[in-house]
């Protein structure tokens, strides 16, 4: 797996080598999983990944920015040149400087490893439990349009030439269900969702029951 910190430091080294007075690299990598179940069967499973590098340089009060989703060294060198070129075309500002490091940073509870550790089958079963719970509340619930589990995790790295070296990870998980309750010619829709930072806090039965009640 590509180390974001190594890429950030390489980008700064190249920017300084090309004459940047100050430089800052912001990298992010994200992964999102969505599982949709209908009638107990997996209908859709999608895993999406996204990553990118944003580079900001300041030279003689002139700022330039460039971005890429290609994290190879050749691509990083290219956006360094782009950022330097963009800086050359902007008006100078003597007060334009990059921030330095803070004395301390707050420690936030943003990443639960249980989200990654849970198996795909366990996540599928959560969606199934939610679907079953909705049907058990009210026999009028005839159609479950979507019962889905979703999670995402991201890593952000920020490094600059003034001494900031920071990274953090975050993740969330959630459930949502959309259904229709019918009686005669009358039909009502119900929808419920719940998103959490901690995997064990998800309650699929509660979400399914809430959607069914809203359609009742």
Short mmCIF file of C-alpha atoms in Angstrom, two decimals:
data_model
loop_
_atom_site.label_atom_id
_atom_site.label_comp_id
_atom_site.label_asym_id
_atom_site.label_seq_id
_atom_site.Cartn_x
_atom_site.Cartn_y
_atom_site.Cartn_z
CA UNK A 1 0.00 0.00 0.00
CA UNK A 2 1.26 3.49 -0.85
CA UNK A 3 2.39 5.46 2.22
CA UNK A 4 0.82 8.91 2.05
CA UNK A 5 3.47 10.45 4.30
CA UNK A 6 6.27 9.34 1.97
CA UNK A 7 4.47 10.89 -1.00
CA UNK A 8 3.87 14.15 0.88
CA UNK A 9 7.53 14.46 1.84
CA UNK A 10 8.65 13.69 -1.70
CA UNK A 11 6.35 16.43 -3.05
CA UNK A 12 7.81 18.95 -0.59
CA UNK A 13 11.37 17.97 -1.46
CA UNK A 14 10.73 18.47 -5.17
CA UNK A 15 8.94 21.79 -4.61
CA UNK A 16 11.81 23.18 -2.54
CA UNK A 17 14.33 21.87 -5.09
CA UNK A 18 12.50 23.79 -7.82
CA UNK A 19 12.65 27.01 -5.83
CA UNK A 20 9.49 27.14 -3.72
CA UNK A 21 9.99 29.25 -0.60
CA UNK A 22 7.20 27.34 1.15
CA UNK A 23 5.19 24.26 0.19
CA UNK A 24 2.35 22.22 1.63
CA UNK A 25 1.03 18.80 0.61
CA UNK A 26 -2.46 17.52 1.44
CA UNK A 27 -3.19 13.88 0.68
CA UNK A 28 -6.35 11.88 1.18
CA UNK A 29 -7.31 8.26 0.55
CA UNK A 30 -10.89 7.06 0.90
CA UNK A 31 -12.72 3.74 0.62
CA UNK A 32 -16.50 3.26 0.65
CA UNK A 33 -18.51 0.02 0.75
CA UNK A 34 -22.23 -0.19 -0.03
CA UNK A 35 -24.27 -3.41 0.22
CA UNK A 36 -27.93 -3.46 -0.84
CA UNK A 37 -30.18 -6.39 -0.01
CA UNK A 38 -33.64 -7.24 -1.32
CA UNK A 39 -35.72 -10.21 -0.15
CA UNK A 40 -32.72 -11.55 1.74
CA UNK A 41 -30.46 -11.62 -1.32
CA UNK A 42 -27.57 -9.32 -2.09
CA UNK A 43 -28.69 -7.12 -4.95
CA UNK A 44 -25.73 -4.73 -5.14
CA UNK A 45 -22.28 -4.65 -3.61
CA UNK A 46 -20.03 -1.74 -4.50
CA UNK A 47 -16.55 -0.88 -3.26
CA UNK A 48 -15.25 2.53 -4.34
CA UNK A 49 -11.79 3.95 -3.74
CA UNK A 50 -10.56 7.51 -4.19
CA UNK A 51 -7.28 9.25 -3.44
CA UNK A 52 -5.52 12.44 -4.35
CA UNK A 53 -2.74 14.92 -3.66
CA UNK A 54 -3.15 18.67 -3.47
CA UNK A 55 0.02 20.77 -3.48
CA UNK A 56 0.27 24.44 -2.50
CA UNK A 57 3.45 26.46 -3.03
CA UNK A 58 4.39 30.03 -2.13
CA UNK A 59 7.29 31.82 -3.80
CA UNK A 60 7.98 35.51 -3.19
CA UNK A 61 4.40 36.00 -2.00
CA UNK A 62 2.92 34.28 -5.05
CA UNK A 63 0.77 31.20 -4.44
CA UNK A 64 0.13 28.29 -6.79
CA UNK A 65 -1.93 25.13 -6.45
CA UNK A 66 -2.17 21.83 -8.34
CA UNK A 67 -3.95 18.51 -7.78
CA UNK A 68 -3.62 14.93 -9.01
CA UNK A 69 -5.16 11.53 -8.35
CA UNK A 70 -2.06 9.81 -9.73
CA UNK A 71 0.37 9.27 -6.87
CA UNK A 72 3.30 7.96 -8.89
CA UNK A 73 6.55 9.90 -8.53
CA UNK A 74 6.38 11.08 -12.13
CA UNK A 75 2.88 12.50 -11.59
CA UNK A 76 3.92 14.16 -8.33
CA UNK A 77 6.86 15.84 -10.05
CA UNK A 78 4.49 17.08 -12.75
CA UNK A 79 2.09 18.75 -10.31
CA UNK A 80 5.03 20.36 -8.54
CA UNK A 81 5.94 21.98 -11.85
CA UNK A 82 2.29 22.93 -12.42
CA UNK A 83 1.98 24.52 -8.99
CA UNK A 84 5.19 26.50 -9.51
CA UNK A 85 3.96 27.64 -12.91
CA UNK A 86 0.60 28.68 -11.47
CA UNK A 87 2.35 30.65 -8.73
CA UNK A 88 4.36 32.59 -11.29
CA UNK A 89 1.15 33.90 -12.88
CA UNK A 90 -0.43 35.25 -9.67
CA UNK A 91 -0.02 38.64 -8.01
CA UNK A 92 2.39 38.75 -5.06
CA UNK A 93 1.17 39.33 -1.52
CA UNK A 94 3.82 39.94 1.16
CA UNK A 95 1.49 38.58 3.84
CA UNK A 96 0.86 35.25 2.12
CA UNK A 97 2.52 32.59 4.25
CA UNK A 98 1.77 29.01 5.22
CA UNK A 99 0.88 28.16 8.84
CA UNK A 100 3.31 26.60 11.24
CA UNK A 101 2.56 23.75 13.67
CA UNK A 102 0.30 24.20 16.69
CA UNK A 103 1.54 23.46 20.20
CA UNK A 104 -0.93 20.57 20.48
CA UNK A 105 -3.78 18.98 18.55
CA UNK A 106 -7.00 17.55 20.01
CA UNK A 107 -7.32 13.77 20.01
CA UNK A 108 -10.68 12.88 18.48
CA UNK A 109 -12.40 9.50 18.51
CA UNK A 110 -12.99 9.26 14.76
CA UNK A 111 -11.78 5.76 13.84
CA UNK A 112 -13.22 2.45 14.99
CA UNK A 113 -11.14 -0.52 13.74
CA UNK A 114 -14.17 -2.79 14.21
CA UNK A 115 -15.64 -1.32 11.02
CA UNK A 116 -12.76 -2.75 8.98
CA UNK A 117 -12.50 -5.95 11.03
CA UNK A 118 -16.14 -6.96 10.54
CA UNK A 119 -16.55 -9.40 7.66
CA UNK A 120 -18.58 -8.67 4.55
CA UNK A 121 -20.94 -11.50 5.52
CA UNK A 122 -21.56 -9.86 8.90
CA UNK A 123 -22.41 -6.61 7.15
CA UNK A 124 -24.74 -8.39 4.74
CA UNK A 125 -26.47 -10.03 7.69
CA UNK A 126 -27.04 -6.61 9.26
CA UNK A 127 -28.96 -5.51 6.17
CA UNK A 128 -30.95 -8.77 6.22
CA UNK A 129 -31.85 -8.32 9.90
CA UNK A 130 -33.06 -4.80 9.17
CA UNK A 131 -35.25 -6.08 6.33
CA UNK A 132 -36.72 -8.88 8.46
CA UNK A 133 -37.40 -6.53 11.36
CA UNK A 134 -39.34 -4.17 9.10
CA UNK A 135 -41.54 -6.98 7.79
CA UNK A 136 -42.20 -8.33 11.29
CA UNK A 137 -43.58 -5.03 12.59
CA UNK A 138 -46.55 -4.81 10.26
CA UNK A 139 -47.95 -7.33 7.74
CA UNK A 140 -48.85 -4.38 5.52
CA UNK A 141 -45.16 -3.93 4.71
CA UNK A 142 -45.18 -5.67 1.35
CA UNK A 143 -42.26 -4.07 -0.46
CA UNK A 144 -38.73 -3.39 0.78
CA UNK A 145 -37.32 -1.14 -1.90
CA UNK A 146 -33.83 -0.98 -0.41
CA UNK A 147 -32.18 -2.33 2.73
CA UNK A 148 -28.56 -1.30 2.80
CA UNK A 149 -25.39 -1.29 4.87
CA UNK A 150 -22.71 1.30 4.15
CA UNK A 151 -19.33 2.18 5.57
CA UNK A 152 -16.40 4.39 4.64
CA UNK A 153 -12.95 5.11 5.95
CA UNK A 154 -10.43 7.78 5.07
CA UNK A 155 -6.88 8.80 5.86
CA UNK A 156 -5.66 12.39 5.58
CA UNK A 157 -2.04 13.52 5.66
CA UNK A 158 -0.89 17.15 5.84
CA UNK A 159 2.77 18.15 5.68
CA UNK A 160 4.35 21.52 5.00
CA UNK A 161 7.80 23.07 4.88
CA UNK A 162 7.15 25.12 8.03
CA UNK A 163 7.03 22.08 10.29
CA UNK A 164 3.47 20.74 10.15
CA UNK A 165 3.41 16.94 10.00
CA UNK A 166 -0.04 15.58 10.72
CA UNK A 167 -2.25 12.66 9.80
CA UNK A 168 -5.52 11.21 10.97
CA UNK A 169 -7.91 8.39 10.13
CA UNK A 170 -11.68 8.46 10.30
CA UNK A 171 -14.50 6.05 9.55
CA UNK A 172 -18.25 5.73 9.78
CA UNK A 173 -20.87 3.06 9.17
CA UNK A 174 -24.60 3.09 8.70
CA UNK A 175 -27.84 1.44 7.70
CA UNK A 176 -30.82 2.68 5.72
CA UNK A 177 -34.06 1.15 4.54
CA UNK A 178 -36.87 2.29 2.26
CA UNK A 179 -40.17 0.38 2.16
CA UNK A 180 -43.83 0.51 1.18
CA UNK A 181 -46.82 -0.57 3.30
CA UNK A 182 -50.05 -1.30 1.45
CA UNK A 183 -53.66 -1.87 2.49
CA UNK A 184 -56.24 -2.09 -0.24
CA UNK A 185 -55.67 0.76 -2.66
CA UNK A 186 -53.74 2.79 -0.08
CA UNK A 187 -49.95 2.74 0.14
CA UNK A 188 -47.53 4.57 2.42
CA UNK A 189 -43.76 4.82 2.25
CA UNK A 190 -41.39 4.59 5.17
CA UNK A 191 -37.71 5.42 5.44
CA UNK A 192 -35.20 5.24 8.27
CA UNK A 193 -31.45 5.47 8.63
CA UNK A 194 -28.79 5.43 11.30
CA UNK A 195 -25.10 6.32 10.91
CA UNK A 196 -22.48 5.83 13.60
CA UNK A 197 -18.76 6.20 14.27
CA UNK A 198 -18.75 2.87 16.13
CA UNK A 199 -19.75 -0.38 14.45
CA UNK A 200 -21.19 -2.05 17.57
CA UNK A 201 -23.62 0.83 18.06
CA UNK A 202 -25.57 -0.07 14.91
CA UNK A 203 -28.94 -1.69 15.63
CA UNK A 204 -30.45 -3.09 12.41
CA UNK A 205 -33.68 -4.20 14.08
CA UNK A 206 -34.32 -0.73 15.43
CA UNK A 207 -33.81 0.89 12.02
CA UNK A 208 -36.10 -1.60 10.27
CA UNK A 209 -38.81 -1.19 12.89
CA UNK A 210 -38.64 2.60 12.67
CA UNK A 211 -39.12 2.57 8.89
CA UNK A 212 -42.13 0.25 9.22
CA UNK A 213 -43.71 2.47 11.87
CA UNK A 214 -43.31 5.53 9.68
CA UNK A 215 -45.21 3.78 6.91
CA UNK A 216 -47.98 2.63 9.25
#
